[in-house]
mmCIF file with all atom_site columns, C-alpha atoms and ligand atoms in Angstrom:
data_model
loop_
_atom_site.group_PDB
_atom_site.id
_atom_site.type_symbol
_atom_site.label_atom_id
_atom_site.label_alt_id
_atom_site.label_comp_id
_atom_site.label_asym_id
_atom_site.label_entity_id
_atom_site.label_seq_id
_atom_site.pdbx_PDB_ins_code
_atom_site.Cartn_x
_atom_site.Cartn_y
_atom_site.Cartn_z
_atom_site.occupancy
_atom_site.B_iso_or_equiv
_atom_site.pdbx_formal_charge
_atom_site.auth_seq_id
_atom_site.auth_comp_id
_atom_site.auth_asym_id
_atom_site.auth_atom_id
_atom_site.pdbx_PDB_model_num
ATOM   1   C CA  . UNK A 1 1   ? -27.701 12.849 -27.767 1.00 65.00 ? 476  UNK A CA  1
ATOM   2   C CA  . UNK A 1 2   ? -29.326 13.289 -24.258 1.00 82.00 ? 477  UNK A CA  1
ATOM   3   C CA  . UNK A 1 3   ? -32.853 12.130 -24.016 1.00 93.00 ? 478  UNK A CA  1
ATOM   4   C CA  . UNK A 1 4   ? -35.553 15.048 -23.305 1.00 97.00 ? 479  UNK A CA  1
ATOM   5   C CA  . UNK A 1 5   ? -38.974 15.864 -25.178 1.00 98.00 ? 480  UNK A CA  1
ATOM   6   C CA  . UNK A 1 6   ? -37.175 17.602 -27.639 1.00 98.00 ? 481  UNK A CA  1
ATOM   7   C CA  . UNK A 1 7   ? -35.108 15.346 -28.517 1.00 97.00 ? 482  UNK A CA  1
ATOM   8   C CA  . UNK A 1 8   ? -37.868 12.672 -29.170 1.00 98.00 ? 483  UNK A CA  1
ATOM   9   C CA  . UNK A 1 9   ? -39.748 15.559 -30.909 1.00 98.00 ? 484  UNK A CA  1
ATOM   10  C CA  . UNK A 1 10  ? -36.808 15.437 -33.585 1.00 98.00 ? 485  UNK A CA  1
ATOM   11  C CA  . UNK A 1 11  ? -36.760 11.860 -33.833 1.00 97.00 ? 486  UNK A CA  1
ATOM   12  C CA  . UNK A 1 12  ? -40.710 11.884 -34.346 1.00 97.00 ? 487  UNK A CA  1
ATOM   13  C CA  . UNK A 1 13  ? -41.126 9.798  -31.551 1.00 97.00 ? 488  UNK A CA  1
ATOM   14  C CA  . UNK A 1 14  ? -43.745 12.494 -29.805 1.00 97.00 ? 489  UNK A CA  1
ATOM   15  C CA  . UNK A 1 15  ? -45.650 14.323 -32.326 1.00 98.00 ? 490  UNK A CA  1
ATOM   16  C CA  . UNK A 1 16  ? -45.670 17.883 -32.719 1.00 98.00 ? 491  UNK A CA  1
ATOM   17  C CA  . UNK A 1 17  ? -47.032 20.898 -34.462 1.00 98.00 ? 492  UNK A CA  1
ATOM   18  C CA  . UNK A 1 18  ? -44.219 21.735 -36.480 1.00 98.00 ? 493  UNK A CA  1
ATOM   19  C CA  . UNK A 1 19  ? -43.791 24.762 -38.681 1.00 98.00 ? 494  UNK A CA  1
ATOM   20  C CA  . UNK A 1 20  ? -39.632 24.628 -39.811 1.00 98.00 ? 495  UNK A CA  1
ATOM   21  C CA  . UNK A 1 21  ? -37.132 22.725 -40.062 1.00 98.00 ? 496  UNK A CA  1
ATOM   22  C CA  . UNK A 1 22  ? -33.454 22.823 -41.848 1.00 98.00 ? 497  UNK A CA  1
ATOM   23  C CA  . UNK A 1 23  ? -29.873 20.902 -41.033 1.00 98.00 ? 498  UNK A CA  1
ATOM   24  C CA  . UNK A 1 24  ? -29.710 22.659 -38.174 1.00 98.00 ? 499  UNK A CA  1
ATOM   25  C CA  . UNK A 1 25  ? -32.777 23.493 -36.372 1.00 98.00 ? 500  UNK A CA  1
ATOM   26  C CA  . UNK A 1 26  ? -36.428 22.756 -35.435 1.00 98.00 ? 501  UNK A CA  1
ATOM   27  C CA  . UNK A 1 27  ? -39.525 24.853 -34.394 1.00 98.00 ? 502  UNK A CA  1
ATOM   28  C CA  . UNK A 1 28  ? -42.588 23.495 -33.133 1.00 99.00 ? 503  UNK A CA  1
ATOM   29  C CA  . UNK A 1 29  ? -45.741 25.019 -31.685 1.00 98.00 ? 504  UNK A CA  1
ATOM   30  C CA  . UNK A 1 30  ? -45.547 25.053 -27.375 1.00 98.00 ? 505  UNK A CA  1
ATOM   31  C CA  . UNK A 1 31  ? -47.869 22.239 -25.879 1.00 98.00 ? 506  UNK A CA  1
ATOM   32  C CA  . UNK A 1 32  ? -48.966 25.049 -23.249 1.00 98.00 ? 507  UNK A CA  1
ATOM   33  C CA  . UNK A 1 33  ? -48.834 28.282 -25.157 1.00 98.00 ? 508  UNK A CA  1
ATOM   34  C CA  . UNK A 1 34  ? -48.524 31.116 -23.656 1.00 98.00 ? 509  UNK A CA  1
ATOM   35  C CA  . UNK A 1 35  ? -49.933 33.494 -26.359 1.00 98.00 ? 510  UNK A CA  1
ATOM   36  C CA  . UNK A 1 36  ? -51.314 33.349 -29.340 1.00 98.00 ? 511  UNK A CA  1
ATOM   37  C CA  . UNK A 1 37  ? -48.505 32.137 -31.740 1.00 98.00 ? 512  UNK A CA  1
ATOM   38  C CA  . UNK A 1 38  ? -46.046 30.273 -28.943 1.00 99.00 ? 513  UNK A CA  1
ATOM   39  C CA  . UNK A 1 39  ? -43.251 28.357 -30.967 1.00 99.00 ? 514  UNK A CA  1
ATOM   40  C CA  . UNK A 1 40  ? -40.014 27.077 -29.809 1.00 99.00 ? 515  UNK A CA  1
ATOM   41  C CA  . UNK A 1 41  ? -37.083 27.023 -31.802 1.00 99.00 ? 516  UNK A CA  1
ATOM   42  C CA  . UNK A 1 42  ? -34.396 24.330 -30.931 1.00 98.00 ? 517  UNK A CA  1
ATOM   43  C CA  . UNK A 1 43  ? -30.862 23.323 -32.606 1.00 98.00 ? 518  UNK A CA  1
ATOM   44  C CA  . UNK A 1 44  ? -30.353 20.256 -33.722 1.00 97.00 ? 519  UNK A CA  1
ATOM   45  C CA  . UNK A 1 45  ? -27.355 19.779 -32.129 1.00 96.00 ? 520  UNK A CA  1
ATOM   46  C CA  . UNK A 1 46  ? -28.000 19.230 -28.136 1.00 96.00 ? 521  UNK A CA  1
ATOM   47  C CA  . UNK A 1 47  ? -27.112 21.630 -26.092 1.00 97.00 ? 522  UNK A CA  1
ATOM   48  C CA  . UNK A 1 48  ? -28.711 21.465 -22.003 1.00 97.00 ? 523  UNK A CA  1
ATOM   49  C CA  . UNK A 1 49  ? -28.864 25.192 -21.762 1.00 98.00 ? 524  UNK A CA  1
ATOM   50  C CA  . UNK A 1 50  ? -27.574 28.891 -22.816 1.00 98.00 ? 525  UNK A CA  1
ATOM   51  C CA  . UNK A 1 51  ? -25.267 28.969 -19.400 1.00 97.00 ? 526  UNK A CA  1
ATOM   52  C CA  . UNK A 1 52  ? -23.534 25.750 -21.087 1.00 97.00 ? 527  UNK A CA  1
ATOM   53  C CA  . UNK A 1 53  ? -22.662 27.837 -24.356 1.00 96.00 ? 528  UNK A CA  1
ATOM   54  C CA  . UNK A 1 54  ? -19.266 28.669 -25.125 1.00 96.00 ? 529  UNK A CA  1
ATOM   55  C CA  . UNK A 1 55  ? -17.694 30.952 -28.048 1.00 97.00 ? 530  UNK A CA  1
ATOM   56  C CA  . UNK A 1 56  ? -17.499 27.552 -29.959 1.00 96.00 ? 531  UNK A CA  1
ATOM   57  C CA  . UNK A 1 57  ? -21.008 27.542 -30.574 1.00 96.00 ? 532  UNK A CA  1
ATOM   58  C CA  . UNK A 1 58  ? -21.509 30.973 -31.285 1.00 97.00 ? 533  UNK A CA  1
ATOM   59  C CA  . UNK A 1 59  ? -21.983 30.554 -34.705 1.00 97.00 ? 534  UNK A CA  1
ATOM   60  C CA  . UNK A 1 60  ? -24.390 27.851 -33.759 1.00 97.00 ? 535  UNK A CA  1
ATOM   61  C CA  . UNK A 1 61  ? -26.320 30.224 -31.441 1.00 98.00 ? 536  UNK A CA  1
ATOM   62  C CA  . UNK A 1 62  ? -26.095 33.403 -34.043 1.00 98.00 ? 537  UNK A CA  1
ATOM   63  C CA  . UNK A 1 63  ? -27.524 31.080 -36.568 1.00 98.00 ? 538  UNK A CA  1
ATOM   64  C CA  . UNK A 1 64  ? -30.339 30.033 -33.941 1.00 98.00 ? 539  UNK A CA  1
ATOM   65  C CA  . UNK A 1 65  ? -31.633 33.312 -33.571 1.00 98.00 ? 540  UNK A CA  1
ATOM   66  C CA  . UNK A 1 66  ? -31.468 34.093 -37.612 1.00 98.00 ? 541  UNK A CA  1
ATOM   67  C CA  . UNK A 1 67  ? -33.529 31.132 -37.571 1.00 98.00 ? 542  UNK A CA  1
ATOM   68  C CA  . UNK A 1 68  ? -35.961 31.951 -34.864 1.00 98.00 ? 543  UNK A CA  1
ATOM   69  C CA  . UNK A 1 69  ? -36.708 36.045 -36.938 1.00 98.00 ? 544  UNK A CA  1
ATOM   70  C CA  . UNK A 1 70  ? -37.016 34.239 -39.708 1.00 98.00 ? 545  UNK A CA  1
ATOM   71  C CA  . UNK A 1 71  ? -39.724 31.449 -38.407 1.00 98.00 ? 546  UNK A CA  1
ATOM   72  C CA  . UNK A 1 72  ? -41.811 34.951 -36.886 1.00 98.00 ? 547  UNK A CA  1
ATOM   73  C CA  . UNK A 1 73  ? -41.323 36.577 -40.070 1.00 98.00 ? 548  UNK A CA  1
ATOM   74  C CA  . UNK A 1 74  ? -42.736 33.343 -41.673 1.00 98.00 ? 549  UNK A CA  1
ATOM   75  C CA  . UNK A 1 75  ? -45.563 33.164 -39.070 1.00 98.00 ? 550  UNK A CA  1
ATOM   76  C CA  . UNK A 1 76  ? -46.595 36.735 -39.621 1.00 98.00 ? 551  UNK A CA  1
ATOM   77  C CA  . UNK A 1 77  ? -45.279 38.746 -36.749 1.00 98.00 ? 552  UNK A CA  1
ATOM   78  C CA  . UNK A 1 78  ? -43.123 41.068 -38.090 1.00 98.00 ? 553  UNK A CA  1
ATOM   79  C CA  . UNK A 1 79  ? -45.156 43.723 -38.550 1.00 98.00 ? 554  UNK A CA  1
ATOM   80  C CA  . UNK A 1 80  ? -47.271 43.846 -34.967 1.00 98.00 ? 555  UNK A CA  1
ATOM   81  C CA  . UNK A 1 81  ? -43.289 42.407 -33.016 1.00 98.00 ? 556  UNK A CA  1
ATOM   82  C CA  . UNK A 1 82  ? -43.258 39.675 -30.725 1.00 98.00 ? 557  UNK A CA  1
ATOM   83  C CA  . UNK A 1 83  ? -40.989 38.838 -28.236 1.00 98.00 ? 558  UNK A CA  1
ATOM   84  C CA  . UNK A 1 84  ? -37.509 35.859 -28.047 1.00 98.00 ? 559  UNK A CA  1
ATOM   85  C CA  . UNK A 1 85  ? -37.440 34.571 -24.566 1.00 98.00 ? 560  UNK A CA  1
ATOM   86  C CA  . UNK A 1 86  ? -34.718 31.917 -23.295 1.00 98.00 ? 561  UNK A CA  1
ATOM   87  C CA  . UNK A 1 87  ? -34.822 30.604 -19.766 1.00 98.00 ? 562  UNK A CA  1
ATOM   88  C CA  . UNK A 1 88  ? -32.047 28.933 -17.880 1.00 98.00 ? 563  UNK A CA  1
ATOM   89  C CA  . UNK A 1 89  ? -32.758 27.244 -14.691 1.00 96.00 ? 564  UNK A CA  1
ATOM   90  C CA  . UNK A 1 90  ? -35.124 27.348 -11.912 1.00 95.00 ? 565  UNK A CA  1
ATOM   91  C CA  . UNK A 1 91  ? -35.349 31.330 -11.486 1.00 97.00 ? 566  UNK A CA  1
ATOM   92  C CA  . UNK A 1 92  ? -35.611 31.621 -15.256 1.00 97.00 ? 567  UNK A CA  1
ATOM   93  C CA  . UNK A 1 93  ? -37.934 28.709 -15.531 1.00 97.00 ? 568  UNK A CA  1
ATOM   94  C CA  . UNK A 1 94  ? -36.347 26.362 -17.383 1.00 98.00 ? 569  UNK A CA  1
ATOM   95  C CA  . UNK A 1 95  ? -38.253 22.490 -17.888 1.00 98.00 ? 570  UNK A CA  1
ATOM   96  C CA  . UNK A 1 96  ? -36.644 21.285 -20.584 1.00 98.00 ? 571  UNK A CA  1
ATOM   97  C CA  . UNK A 1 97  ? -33.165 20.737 -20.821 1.00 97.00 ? 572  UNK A CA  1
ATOM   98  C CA  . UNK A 1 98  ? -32.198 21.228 -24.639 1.00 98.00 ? 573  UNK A CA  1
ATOM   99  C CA  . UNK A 1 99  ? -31.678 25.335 -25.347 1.00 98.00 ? 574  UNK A CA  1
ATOM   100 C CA  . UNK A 1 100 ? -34.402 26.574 -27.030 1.00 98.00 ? 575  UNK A CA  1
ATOM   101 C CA  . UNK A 1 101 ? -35.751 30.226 -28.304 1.00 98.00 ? 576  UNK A CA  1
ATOM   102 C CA  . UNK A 1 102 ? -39.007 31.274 -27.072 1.00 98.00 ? 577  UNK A CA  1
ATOM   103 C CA  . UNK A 1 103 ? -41.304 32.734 -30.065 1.00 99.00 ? 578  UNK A CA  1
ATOM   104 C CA  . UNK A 1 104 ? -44.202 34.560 -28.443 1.00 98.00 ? 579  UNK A CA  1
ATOM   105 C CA  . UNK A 1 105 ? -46.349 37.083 -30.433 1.00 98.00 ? 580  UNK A CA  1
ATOM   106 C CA  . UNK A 1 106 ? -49.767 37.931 -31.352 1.00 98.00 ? 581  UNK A CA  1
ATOM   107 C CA  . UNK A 1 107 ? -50.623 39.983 -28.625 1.00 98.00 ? 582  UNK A CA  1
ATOM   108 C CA  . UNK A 1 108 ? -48.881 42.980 -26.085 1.00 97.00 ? 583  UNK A CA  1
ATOM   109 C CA  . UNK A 1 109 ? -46.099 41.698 -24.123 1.00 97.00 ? 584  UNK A CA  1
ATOM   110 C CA  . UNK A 1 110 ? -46.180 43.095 -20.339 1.00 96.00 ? 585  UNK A CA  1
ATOM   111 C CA  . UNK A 1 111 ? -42.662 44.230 -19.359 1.00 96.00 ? 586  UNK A CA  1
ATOM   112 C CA  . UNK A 1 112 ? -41.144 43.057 -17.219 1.00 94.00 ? 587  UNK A CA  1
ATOM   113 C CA  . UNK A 1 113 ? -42.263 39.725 -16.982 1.00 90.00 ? 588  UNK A CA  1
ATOM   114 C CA  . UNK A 1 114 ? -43.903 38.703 -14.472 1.00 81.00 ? 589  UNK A CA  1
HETATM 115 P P1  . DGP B 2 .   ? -38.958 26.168 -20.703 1.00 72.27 ? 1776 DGP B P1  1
HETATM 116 O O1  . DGP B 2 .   ? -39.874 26.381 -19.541 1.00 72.27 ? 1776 DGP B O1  1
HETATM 117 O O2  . DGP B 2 .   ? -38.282 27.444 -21.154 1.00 72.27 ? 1776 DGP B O2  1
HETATM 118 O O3  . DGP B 2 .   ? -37.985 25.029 -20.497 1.00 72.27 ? 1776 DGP B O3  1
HETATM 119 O O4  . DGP B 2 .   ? -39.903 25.757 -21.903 1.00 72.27 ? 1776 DGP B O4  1
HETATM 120 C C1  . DGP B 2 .   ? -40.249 24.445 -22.191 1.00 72.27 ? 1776 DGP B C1  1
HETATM 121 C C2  . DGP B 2 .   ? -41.492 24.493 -23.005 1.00 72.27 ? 1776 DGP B C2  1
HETATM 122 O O5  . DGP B 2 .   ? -41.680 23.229 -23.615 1.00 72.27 ? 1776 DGP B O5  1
HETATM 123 C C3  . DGP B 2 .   ? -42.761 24.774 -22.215 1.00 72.27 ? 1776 DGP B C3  1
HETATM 124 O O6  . DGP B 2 .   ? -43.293 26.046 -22.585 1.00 72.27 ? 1776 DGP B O6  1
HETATM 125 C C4  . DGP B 2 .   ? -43.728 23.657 -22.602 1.00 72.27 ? 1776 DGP B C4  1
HETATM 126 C C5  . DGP B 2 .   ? -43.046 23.012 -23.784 1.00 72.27 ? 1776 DGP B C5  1
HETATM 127 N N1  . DGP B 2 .   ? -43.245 21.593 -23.876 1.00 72.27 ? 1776 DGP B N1  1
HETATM 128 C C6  . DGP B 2 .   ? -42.996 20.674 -22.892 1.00 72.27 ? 1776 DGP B C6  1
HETATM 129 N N2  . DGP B 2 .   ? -43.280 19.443 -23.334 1.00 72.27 ? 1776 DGP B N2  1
HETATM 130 C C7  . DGP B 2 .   ? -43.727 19.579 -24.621 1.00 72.27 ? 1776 DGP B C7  1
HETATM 131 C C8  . DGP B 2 .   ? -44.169 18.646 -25.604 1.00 72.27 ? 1776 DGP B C8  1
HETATM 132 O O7  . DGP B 2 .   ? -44.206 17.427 -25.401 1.00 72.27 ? 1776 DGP B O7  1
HETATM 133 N N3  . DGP B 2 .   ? -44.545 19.161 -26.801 1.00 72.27 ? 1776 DGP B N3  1
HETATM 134 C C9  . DGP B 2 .   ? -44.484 20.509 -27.068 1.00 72.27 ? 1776 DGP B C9  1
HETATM 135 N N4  . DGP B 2 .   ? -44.872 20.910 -28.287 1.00 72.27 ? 1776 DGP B N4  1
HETATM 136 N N5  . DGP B 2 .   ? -44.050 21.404 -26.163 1.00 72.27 ? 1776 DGP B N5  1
HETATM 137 C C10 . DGP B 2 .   ? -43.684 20.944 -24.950 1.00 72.27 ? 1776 DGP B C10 1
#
């Protein structure tokens, strides 16, 4: 398993505001949210980024994003939406390199992002 926050945010190592959890994945408020109700969702299972993915973890992925309606859903955002964001890299802003979904809701989302 490589060593990022995330991973040490699974192990319990760094604590964390978390609000699900199965076999398979985690979700955790964002240290430096960006909206109202910012949550990441993360598998498990480490992978660096979405530009690593292959069709071997598609089911993996497809389960990720089940996961990541279902925690919104759960955190009451259905109704009003809210918007699944995953970066990769520098131009897409990624920090952290273990793929995670992006929950951000509770208020309008500008399009595009800035
Ligand atoms: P990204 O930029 O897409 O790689 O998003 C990484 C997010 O991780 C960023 O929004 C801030 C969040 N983050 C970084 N370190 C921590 C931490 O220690 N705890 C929590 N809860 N979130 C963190």
């Amino acid at each position: 398993m490589a060593d990022t926050i995330f991973s040490r945010i699974m192990a319990r190592e760094i604590s964390a505001d978390i609000v699900f959890e199965d076999d398979d994945a985690l979700a955790f408020r964002d240290i430096d949210a960006k909206a109202p109700t910012h949550v990441l969702v993360i598998p498990k299972r480490h992978i660096a980024t979405v530009a690593d993915a292959s069709h071997e973890n598609a089911a993996m992925l497809g389960s990720l994003l089940v996961t990541a309606a279902r925690v919104a859903s759960d955190l009451g955002l259905s109704e009003d939406g809210y918007r699944l964001v995953i970066n990769h890299g520098r131009d897409g802003g990624q920090t952290v390199e273990h793929l995670h979904i992006h929950i951000l809701g509770g208020r309008p989302m500008a399009w595009p992002p800035g």
